[in-house]
Amino acid sequence: MAKTQRLCLEAIASPDNVEWAMHRACRGKRHQFEVNALLNSPNNTLEQIQSALMEGRMPMGKFDSFTIHDPKKRLIHAAPLVDRIAHHALIRFVGPRLDHALLPSVYACRIGKGVHAAVAQAQHQSRRFAWVMHTDIAQYFPAIDHQILRQQLLKRFRGDGCSLLDAVMDSHGGDSGKGLPIGALTSQHFANHYLSEMDRWCLAQPGIGAHCRYMDDQLLWAEDKHSLSRLQAVFSERLSHTLGLKMKPALIQRTAVGITFCGIKIKPFQLKASQRRRRRYRIGVERYEAQWRRGDISGLDLQRRYDAVHASLLPADEKAFRRRFLANRAPLDA
């Protein structure tokens, strides 16, 4: 296998690839006016996207931003539809190569992985090892350095299609040279890959037995506290020196105490939802029951929404919590 993969603008901008990308970007969004209009008359828009990609740029190259609180304040960026289609067209060629470079213990934004698999892996390792260290990075997406990321990507790719990698990065934070937009498809893949070399470095340190990462949220296991303390002493400095990132204070403790990861309190033989997930469940139940009482939704719709809010607690075992909460609610026929 070649060390680098060739990216060709002609292949990325081909009509078949752009049309495929359009349907990927529009999945589940046909109710939106913009998406419905595009699908009804796609030719001019597809030609616009193909032309931009052939020139090595994004069709519009900008993002709309808005703030959410879930639970902390986050600035989310949404690309226009034509740029989202261009992102899919690019990631179809770039994504598999970046995914192949990741360790199996990286679980965010990967086919066959996800939160549930990450929690299962974390619990499995907590049964094997006595100590665990939890690390997190301060303001991860805004702190990603474009120059460092560009150097990483050029180790994986070559060819005129690399101009699109630059175009994606420059469309956000081009003046500062830092930051990836939270919410973009390309950001998920780039941010996942940005820490891949650090993953391997951590596992190569003496005494470190296992690793699990969900984006910038990471767990490392060892048989003794000393191995993790020694790693903690050098990890922050290396992270800053090689990637320009700042690590939050790490937490080292016995696995039997339990560690919160992906919103789940993980012990070797028990999984409990975090307070944030429990609060989301309570708010969801109260909101949907209020909608049912007003007549906005049917009984069947209410049951479906119960299933949805229940999913916010999974994969934790929270039967007792749900039973207590629902027992204290007013009867629906009141």
mmCIF file of C-alpha atoms in Angstrom:
data_model
loop_
_atom_site.group_PDB
_atom_site.id
_atom_site.type_symbol
_atom_site.label_atom_id
_atom_site.label_comp_id
_atom_site.label_asym_id
_atom_site.label_seq_id
_atom_site.Cartn_x
_atom_site.Cartn_y
_atom_site.Cartn_z
ATOM 1 C CA MET A 1 0.000 0.000 0.000
ATOM 2 C CA ALA A 2 1.335 3.455 -0.946
ATOM 3 C CA LYS A 3 2.348 5.701 1.903
ATOM 4 C CA THR A 4 0.144 8.483 0.555
ATOM 5 C CA GLN A 5 -3.128 8.311 -1.336
ATOM 6 C CA ARG A 6 -3.610 10.365 -4.463
ATOM 7 C CA LEU A 7 -6.490 12.846 -4.378
ATOM 8 C CA CYS A 8 -7.707 13.890 -7.805
ATOM 9 C CA LEU A 9 -9.948 16.915 -8.310
ATOM 10 C CA GLU A 10 -11.455 15.357 -11.419
ATOM 11 C CA ALA A 11 -12.571 12.253 -9.483
ATOM 12 C CA ILE A 12 -13.938 14.241 -6.524
ATOM 13 C CA ALA A 13 -15.830 16.603 -8.860
ATOM 14 C CA SER A 14 -17.162 13.845 -11.123
ATOM 15 C CA PRO A 15 -20.942 13.972 -11.763
ATOM 16 C CA ASP A 16 -21.501 10.553 -10.197
ATOM 17 C CA ASN A 17 -19.636 11.471 -7.005
ATOM 18 C CA VAL A 18 -21.323 14.861 -6.597
ATOM 19 C CA GLU A 19 -24.766 13.347 -7.173
ATOM 20 C CA TRP A 20 -23.991 10.644 -4.593
ATOM 21 C CA ALA A 21 -22.845 13.361 -2.177
ATOM 22 C CA MET A 22 -26.064 15.295 -2.736
ATOM 23 C CA HIS A 23 -28.210 12.342 -1.689
ATOM 24 C CA ARG A 24 -25.990 11.702 1.348
ATOM 25 C CA ALA A 25 -26.234 15.327 2.449
ATOM 26 C CA CYS A 26 -30.023 15.382 1.946
ATOM 27 C CA ARG A 27 -30.832 12.164 3.804
ATOM 28 C CA GLY A 28 -33.584 12.688 6.363
ATOM 29 C CA LYS A 29 -33.979 16.363 5.412
ATOM 30 C CA ARG A 30 -36.522 16.218 2.577
ATOM 31 C CA HIS A 31 -39.005 18.147 4.723
ATOM 32 C CA GLN A 32 -36.738 21.212 4.577
ATOM 33 C CA PHE A 33 -37.675 23.690 1.866
ATOM 34 C CA GLU A 34 -34.101 24.183 0.635
ATOM 35 C CA VAL A 35 -33.445 20.447 0.364
ATOM 36 C CA ASN A 36 -36.772 19.721 -1.315
ATOM 37 C CA ALA A 37 -36.185 22.473 -3.878
ATOM 38 C CA LEU A 38 -32.725 21.120 -4.671
ATOM 39 C CA LEU A 39 -33.941 17.541 -5.145
ATOM 40 C CA ASN A 40 -36.725 18.709 -7.457
ATOM 41 C CA SER A 41 -34.337 20.667 -9.683
ATOM 42 C CA PRO A 42 -30.724 19.662 -8.975
ATOM 43 C CA ASN A 43 -28.922 20.281 -12.277
ATOM 44 C CA ASN A 44 -27.804 23.908 -11.836
ATOM 45 C CA THR A 45 -26.725 23.359 -8.217
ATOM 46 C CA LEU A 46 -24.748 20.218 -9.052
ATOM 47 C CA GLU A 47 -22.971 22.043 -11.861
ATOM 48 C CA GLN A 48 -22.092 24.865 -9.469
ATOM 49 C CA ILE A 49 -20.621 22.375 -6.971
ATOM 50 C CA GLN A 50 -18.687 20.493 -9.677
ATOM 51 C CA SER A 51 -17.228 23.731 -11.000
ATOM 52 C CA ALA A 52 -16.072 24.829 -7.541
ATOM 53 C CA LEU A 53 -14.525 21.455 -6.734
ATOM 54 C CA MET A 54 -12.652 21.389 -10.042
ATOM 55 C CA GLU A 55 -11.158 24.756 -9.078
ATOM 56 C CA GLY A 56 -10.057 23.358 -5.706
ATOM 57 C CA ARG A 57 -12.441 25.422 -3.574
ATOM 58 C CA MET A 58 -15.717 25.141 -1.668
ATOM 59 C CA PRO A 59 -18.841 26.435 -3.499
ATOM 60 C CA MET A 60 -19.462 29.150 -0.871
ATOM 61 C CA GLY A 61 -16.773 28.582 1.757
ATOM 62 C CA LYS A 62 -18.547 30.036 4.771
ATOM 63 C CA PHE A 63 -20.495 28.935 7.846
ATOM 64 C CA ASP A 64 -23.503 30.245 9.740
ATOM 65 C CA SER A 65 -23.020 30.110 13.501
ATOM 66 C CA PHE A 66 -25.382 29.722 16.444
ATOM 67 C CA THR A 67 -25.017 28.944 20.139
ATOM 68 C CA ILE A 68 -26.412 25.984 22.061
ATOM 69 C CA HIS A 69 -26.317 25.125 25.776
ATOM 70 C CA ASP A 70 -26.019 21.329 26.196
ATOM 71 C CA PRO A 71 -25.206 21.758 29.064
ATOM 72 C CA LYS A 72 -22.306 24.136 28.526
ATOM 73 C CA LYS A 73 -22.244 26.903 25.959
ATOM 74 C CA ARG A 74 -21.043 25.779 22.513
ATOM 75 C CA LEU A 75 -20.710 27.685 19.254
ATOM 76 C CA ILE A 76 -22.027 25.489 16.421
ATOM 77 C CA HIS A 77 -21.295 26.188 12.752
ATOM 78 C CA ALA A 78 -23.575 25.119 9.903
ATOM 79 C CA ALA A 79 -22.340 25.115 6.313
ATOM 80 C CA PRO A 80 -24.749 26.004 3.492
ATOM 81 C CA LEU A 81 -26.256 23.024 1.684
ATOM 82 C CA VAL A 82 -23.964 23.302 -1.340
ATOM 83 C CA ASP A 83 -20.889 23.201 0.904
ATOM 84 C CA ARG A 84 -22.272 20.230 2.851
ATOM 85 C CA ILE A 85 -22.604 18.373 -0.438
ATOM 86 C CA ALA A 86 -19.012 19.304 -1.320
ATOM 87 C CA HIS A 87 -17.882 18.012 2.096
ATOM 88 C CA HIS A 88 -19.518 14.644 1.420
ATOM 89 C CA ALA A 89 -17.915 14.501 -2.027
ATOM 90 C CA LEU A 90 -14.482 15.063 -0.480
ATOM 91 C CA ILE A 91 -14.897 12.787 2.536
ATOM 92 C CA ARG A 92 -15.922 9.886 0.277
ATOM 93 C CA PHE A 93 -12.267 9.835 -0.840
ATOM 94 C CA VAL A 94 -10.573 11.111 2.316
ATOM 95 C CA GLY A 95 -12.588 9.438 5.069
ATOM 96 C CA PRO A 96 -11.541 5.783 4.617
ATOM 97 C CA ARG A 97 -7.832 6.691 4.595
ATOM 98 C CA LEU A 98 -8.146 8.763 7.772
ATOM 99 C CA ASP A 99 -10.228 6.076 9.450
ATOM 100 C CA HIS A 100 -7.624 3.427 8.582
ATOM 101 C CA ALA A 101 -4.973 5.485 10.417
ATOM 102 C CA LEU A 102 -6.921 5.420 13.710
ATOM 103 C CA LEU A 103 -6.512 2.874 16.488
ATOM 104 C CA PRO A 104 -9.437 0.462 17.034
ATOM 105 C CA SER A 105 -9.887 2.090 20.458
ATOM 106 C CA VAL A 106 -11.069 5.399 18.904
ATOM 107 C CA TYR A 107 -14.876 5.432 18.866
ATOM 108 C CA ALA A 108 -16.208 8.831 17.721
ATOM 109 C CA CYS A 109 -17.790 9.247 14.282
ATOM 110 C CA ARG A 110 -16.802 5.815 12.963
ATOM 111 C CA ILE A 111 -18.910 3.103 11.358
ATOM 112 C CA GLY A 112 -19.541 0.282 13.825
ATOM 113 C CA LYS A 113 -18.328 2.348 16.800
ATOM 114 C CA GLY A 114 -20.148 5.112 18.701
ATOM 115 C CA VAL A 115 -20.996 5.947 22.317
ATOM 116 C CA HIS A 116 -22.461 2.566 23.300
ATOM 117 C CA ALA A 117 -19.448 0.682 21.972
ATOM 118 C CA ALA A 118 -17.087 3.132 23.708
ATOM 119 C CA VAL A 119 -18.835 2.634 27.051
ATOM 120 C CA ALA A 120 -18.769 -1.164 26.632
ATOM 121 C CA GLN A 121 -15.045 -1.039 25.874
ATOM 122 C CA ALA A 122 -14.393 1.249 28.848
ATOM 123 C CA GLN A 123 -16.231 -1.093 31.198
ATOM 124 C CA HIS A 124 -14.349 -4.090 29.799
ATOM 125 C CA GLN A 125 -10.985 -2.420 30.448
ATOM 126 C CA SER A 126 -12.130 -1.296 33.912
ATOM 127 C CA ARG A 127 -12.586 -4.963 34.780
ATOM 128 C CA ARG A 128 -9.037 -5.723 33.651
ATOM 129 C CA PHE A 129 -7.118 -2.878 35.290
ATOM 130 C CA ALA A 130 -7.120 -1.375 38.773
ATOM 131 C CA TRP A 131 -6.418 2.273 37.846
ATOM 132 C CA VAL A 132 -7.721 4.654 35.178
ATOM 133 C CA MET A 133 -6.844 8.192 34.046
ATOM 134 C CA HIS A 134 -9.388 10.466 32.377
ATOM 135 C CA THR A 135 -8.040 13.274 30.171
ATOM 136 C CA ASP A 136 -9.854 16.012 28.284
ATOM 137 C CA ILE A 137 -8.673 18.930 26.148
ATOM 138 C CA ALA A 138 -9.667 22.542 26.696
ATOM 139 C CA GLN A 139 -11.590 24.056 23.762
ATOM 140 C CA TYR A 140 -10.491 21.247 21.443
ATOM 141 C CA PHE A 141 -12.089 22.185 18.113
ATOM 142 C CA PRO A 142 -11.238 25.916 18.319
ATOM 143 C CA ALA A 143 -7.619 25.105 19.279
ATOM 144 C CA ILE A 144 -6.725 22.796 16.373
ATOM 145 C CA ASP A 145 -3.800 24.321 14.494
ATOM 146 C CA HIS A 146 -4.273 24.400 10.717
ATOM 147 C CA GLN A 147 -0.573 24.172 9.933
ATOM 148 C CA ILE A 148 -0.075 21.097 12.108
ATOM 149 C CA LEU A 149 -3.218 19.490 10.697
ATOM 150 C CA ARG A 150 -2.101 20.303 7.162
ATOM 151 C CA GLN A 151 1.249 18.589 7.771
ATOM 152 C CA GLN A 152 -0.545 15.526 9.113
ATOM 153 C CA LEU A 153 -2.860 15.334 6.105
ATOM 154 C CA LEU A 154 0.011 15.691 3.634
ATOM 155 C CA LYS A 155 1.510 12.539 5.143
ATOM 156 C CA ARG A 156 -1.643 10.730 4.018
ATOM 157 C CA PHE A 157 -2.544 12.435 0.728
ATOM 158 C CA ARG A 158 -0.952 13.900 -2.397
ATOM 159 C CA GLY A 159 -2.223 15.366 -5.656
ATOM 160 C CA ASP A 160 -4.214 18.396 -6.758
ATOM 161 C CA GLY A 161 -7.146 17.335 -4.570
ATOM 162 C CA CYS A 162 -5.169 18.451 -1.507
ATOM 163 C CA SER A 163 -6.209 22.004 -2.384
ATOM 164 C CA LEU A 164 -9.695 21.070 -1.152
ATOM 165 C CA LEU A 165 -8.273 20.133 2.250
ATOM 166 C CA ASP A 166 -6.835 23.634 2.494
ATOM 167 C CA ALA A 167 -10.106 25.158 1.272
ATOM 168 C CA VAL A 168 -12.072 23.422 4.023
ATOM 169 C CA MET A 169 -9.681 24.627 6.720
ATOM 170 C CA ASP A 170 -9.481 28.167 5.340
ATOM 171 C CA SER A 171 -13.268 28.512 5.217
ATOM 172 C CA HIS A 172 -13.212 28.613 9.035
ATOM 173 C CA GLY A 173 -10.596 30.457 11.058
ATOM 174 C CA GLY A 174 -8.572 31.323 7.987
ATOM 175 C CA ASP A 175 -7.199 34.517 9.526
ATOM 176 C CA SER A 176 -6.206 32.997 12.867
ATOM 177 C CA GLY A 177 -4.969 29.734 11.380
ATOM 178 C CA LYS A 178 -6.765 27.782 14.080
ATOM 179 C CA GLY A 179 -10.059 26.052 14.668
ATOM 180 C CA LEU A 180 -12.423 23.606 13.036
ATOM 181 C CA PRO A 181 -16.173 24.302 12.873
ATOM 182 C CA ILE A 182 -18.176 22.132 15.268
ATOM 183 C CA GLY A 183 -20.939 20.516 13.255
ATOM 184 C CA ALA A 184 -19.154 20.021 9.913
ATOM 185 C CA LEU A 185 -18.632 16.527 8.485
ATOM 186 C CA THR A 186 -15.033 17.324 7.602
ATOM 187 C CA SER A 187 -14.321 18.509 11.143
ATOM 188 C CA GLN A 188 -15.326 15.144 12.606
ATOM 189 C CA HIS A 189 -12.762 13.310 10.491
ATOM 190 C CA PHE A 190 -9.996 15.899 10.810
ATOM 191 C CA ALA A 191 -10.399 16.254 14.594
ATOM 192 C CA ASN A 192 -10.453 12.488 15.072
ATOM 193 C CA HIS A 193 -7.218 12.151 13.113
ATOM 194 C CA TYR A 194 -5.477 15.100 14.794
ATOM 195 C CA LEU A 195 -4.885 13.065 17.987
ATOM 196 C CA SER A 196 -4.047 9.730 16.313
ATOM 197 C CA GLU A 197 -0.271 10.007 16.766
ATOM 198 C CA MET A 198 -0.767 11.001 20.411
ATOM 199 C CA ASP A 199 -2.885 7.862 20.929
ATOM 200 C CA ARG A 200 0.005 5.665 19.839
ATOM 201 C CA TRP A 201 2.473 7.603 21.964
ATOM 202 C CA CYS A 202 0.331 7.120 25.079
ATOM 203 C CA LEU A 203 0.020 3.376 24.557
ATOM 204 C CA ALA A 204 3.778 3.095 24.113
ATOM 205 C CA GLN A 205 4.491 4.532 27.565
ATOM 206 C CA PRO A 206 5.639 2.125 30.317
ATOM 207 C CA GLY A 207 2.846 0.537 32.321
ATOM 208 C CA ILE A 208 -0.040 1.753 30.128
ATOM 209 C CA GLY A 209 -2.254 -1.210 29.347
ATOM 210 C CA ALA A 210 -5.251 0.082 27.416
ATOM 211 C CA HIS A 211 -6.728 3.156 25.773
ATOM 212 C CA CYS A 212 -10.187 4.414 24.763
ATOM 213 C CA ARG A 213 -10.952 7.761 23.112
ATOM 214 C CA TYR A 214 -14.164 9.471 22.049
ATOM 215 C CA MET A 215 -13.014 12.550 20.127
ATOM 216 C CA ASP A 216 -10.920 14.468 22.728
ATOM 217 C CA ASP A 217 -12.335 12.583 25.737
ATOM 218 C CA GLN A 218 -9.807 9.865 26.626
ATOM 219 C CA LEU A 219 -9.304 7.051 29.153
ATOM 220 C CA LEU A 220 -6.024 5.266 29.880
ATOM 221 C CA TRP A 221 -5.659 2.216 32.149
ATOM 222 C CA ALA A 222 -2.805 0.751 34.166
ATOM 223 C CA GLU A 223 -2.252 -1.751 36.953
ATOM 224 C CA ASP A 224 -0.769 0.879 39.253
ATOM 225 C CA LYS A 225 -1.233 4.578 39.960
ATOM 226 C CA HIS A 226 2.453 5.349 39.482
ATOM 227 C CA SER A 227 2.366 4.545 35.743
ATOM 228 C CA LEU A 228 -0.516 6.956 35.175
ATOM 229 C CA SER A 229 1.025 9.685 37.329
ATOM 230 C CA ARG A 230 4.254 9.423 35.366
ATOM 231 C CA LEU A 231 2.326 9.695 32.098
ATOM 232 C CA GLN A 232 0.325 12.669 33.358
ATOM 233 C CA ALA A 233 3.551 14.543 34.154
ATOM 234 C CA VAL A 234 4.726 14.485 30.512
ATOM 235 C CA PHE A 235 1.461 14.181 28.596
ATOM 236 C CA SER A 236 0.361 17.787 28.994
ATOM 237 C CA GLU A 237 3.755 19.139 27.905
ATOM 238 C CA ARG A 238 3.911 16.883 24.849
ATOM 239 C CA LEU A 239 0.354 17.755 23.867
ATOM 240 C CA SER A 240 1.209 21.449 23.979
ATOM 241 C CA HIS A 241 4.556 21.080 22.203
ATOM 242 C CA THR A 242 3.475 18.830 19.323
ATOM 243 C CA LEU A 243 -0.177 19.796 18.760
ATOM 244 C CA GLY A 244 -0.581 23.210 20.385
ATOM 245 C CA LEU A 245 -3.316 21.946 22.716
ATOM 246 C CA LYS A 246 -3.957 22.526 26.414
ATOM 247 C CA MET A 247 -5.040 19.623 28.594
ATOM 248 C CA LYS A 248 -7.527 20.053 31.404
ATOM 249 C CA PRO A 249 -6.465 18.660 34.809
ATOM 250 C CA ALA A 250 -6.428 14.865 34.515
ATOM 251 C CA LEU A 251 -8.299 12.618 36.931
ATOM 252 C CA ILE A 252 -6.586 9.456 38.205
ATOM 253 C CA GLN A 253 -8.518 7.022 40.369
ATOM 254 C CA ARG A 254 -9.310 3.367 40.986
ATOM 255 C CA THR A 255 -11.620 1.793 38.446
ATOM 256 C CA ALA A 256 -13.772 0.438 41.274
ATOM 257 C CA VAL A 257 -14.731 4.032 42.179
ATOM 258 C CA GLY A 258 -16.110 4.617 38.692
ATOM 259 C CA ILE A 259 -15.287 7.122 35.965
ATOM 260 C CA THR A 260 -17.698 9.305 33.977
ATOM 261 C CA PHE A 261 -17.192 8.864 30.243
ATOM 262 C CA CYS A 262 -19.586 9.803 27.403
ATOM 263 C CA GLY A 263 -22.199 10.779 29.972
ATOM 264 C CA ILE A 264 -22.130 7.402 31.753
ATOM 265 C CA LYS A 265 -20.700 6.625 35.213
ATOM 266 C CA ILE A 266 -18.719 3.454 34.500
ATOM 267 C CA LYS A 267 -17.829 0.920 37.159
ATOM 268 C CA PRO A 268 -16.545 -2.592 36.460
ATOM 269 C CA PHE A 269 -20.004 -4.132 36.903
ATOM 270 C CA GLN A 270 -22.375 -1.153 36.838
ATOM 271 C CA LEU A 271 -23.386 1.619 34.447
ATOM 272 C CA LYS A 272 -25.250 4.720 35.644
ATOM 273 C CA ALA A 273 -26.372 7.764 33.662
ATOM 274 C CA SER A 274 -24.820 11.121 34.523
ATOM 275 C CA GLN A 275 -26.910 13.842 36.152
ATOM 276 C CA ARG A 276 -26.980 15.663 32.816
ATOM 277 C CA ARG A 277 -28.535 12.643 31.081
ATOM 278 C CA ARG A 278 -31.051 12.173 33.878
ATOM 279 C CA ARG A 279 -32.026 15.835 33.644
ATOM 280 C CA ARG A 280 -32.484 15.494 29.861
ATOM 281 C CA TYR A 281 -34.742 12.498 30.448
ATOM 282 C CA ARG A 282 -36.911 14.350 32.994
ATOM 283 C CA ILE A 283 -37.246 17.422 30.781
ATOM 284 C CA GLY A 284 -38.157 15.267 27.771
ATOM 285 C CA VAL A 285 -40.871 13.351 29.590
ATOM 286 C CA GLU A 286 -42.410 16.523 31.007
ATOM 287 C CA ARG A 287 -42.366 18.296 27.648
ATOM 288 C CA TYR A 288 -43.990 15.458 25.694
ATOM 289 C CA GLU A 289 -46.641 14.799 28.329
ATOM 290 C CA ALA A 290 -47.548 18.500 28.236
ATOM 291 C CA GLN A 291 -47.879 18.268 24.439
ATOM 292 C CA TRP A 292 -50.176 15.233 24.804
ATOM 293 C CA ARG A 293 -52.379 17.025 27.366
ATOM 294 C CA ARG A 294 -52.751 19.987 24.987
ATOM 295 C CA GLY A 295 -53.755 17.617 22.211
ATOM 296 C CA ASP A 296 -50.702 18.435 20.095
ATOM 297 C CA ILE A 297 -49.664 14.765 19.813
ATOM 298 C CA SER A 298 -51.538 11.460 19.953
ATOM 299 C CA GLY A 299 -51.102 8.679 22.476
ATOM 300 C CA LEU A 300 -49.077 6.705 19.938
ATOM 301 C CA ASP A 301 -46.818 9.697 19.328
ATOM 302 C CA LEU A 302 -46.362 10.070 23.085
ATOM 303 C CA GLN A 303 -45.245 6.453 23.362
ATOM 304 C CA ARG A 304 -42.727 6.955 20.577
ATOM 305 C CA ARG A 305 -41.357 10.005 22.332
ATOM 306 C CA TYR A 306 -41.075 8.019 25.565
ATOM 307 C CA ASP A 307 -38.835 5.606 23.648
ATOM 308 C CA ALA A 308 -36.733 8.510 22.391
ATOM 309 C CA VAL A 309 -36.134 10.052 25.817
ATOM 310 C CA HIS A 310 -35.442 6.616 27.289
ATOM 311 C CA ALA A 311 -32.648 6.262 24.723
ATOM 312 C CA SER A 312 -30.929 9.273 26.322
ATOM 313 C CA LEU A 313 -30.221 7.110 29.390
ATOM 314 C CA LEU A 314 -28.791 4.155 27.476
ATOM 315 C CA PRO A 315 -26.627 2.128 27.796
ATOM 316 C CA ALA A 316 -26.963 2.720 31.554
ATOM 317 C CA ASP A 317 -29.166 0.515 33.708
ATOM 318 C CA GLU A 318 -31.642 3.058 35.086
ATOM 319 C CA LYS A 319 -34.830 1.057 35.685
ATOM 320 C CA ALA A 320 -34.994 2.078 39.347
ATOM 321 C CA PHE A 321 -34.505 5.780 38.538
ATOM 322 C CA ARG A 322 -37.198 5.736 35.829
ATOM 323 C CA ARG A 323 -39.612 3.834 38.050
ATOM 324 C CA ARG A 324 -39.215 6.389 40.870
ATOM 325 C CA PHE A 325 -39.567 9.338 38.527
ATOM 326 C CA LEU A 326 -42.645 8.037 36.724
ATOM 327 C CA ALA A 327 -44.313 6.952 39.985
ATOM 328 C CA ASN A 328 -44.213 10.551 41.216
ATOM 329 C CA ARG A 329 -45.817 11.957 38.058
ATOM 330 C CA ALA A 330 -49.489 12.875 37.858
ATOM 331 C CA PRO A 331 -51.588 10.261 36.029
ATOM 332 C CA LEU A 332 -52.015 11.092 32.330
ATOM 333 C CA ASP A 333 -55.804 10.747 32.538
ATOM 334 C CA ALA A 334 -56.044 13.353 35.316
#
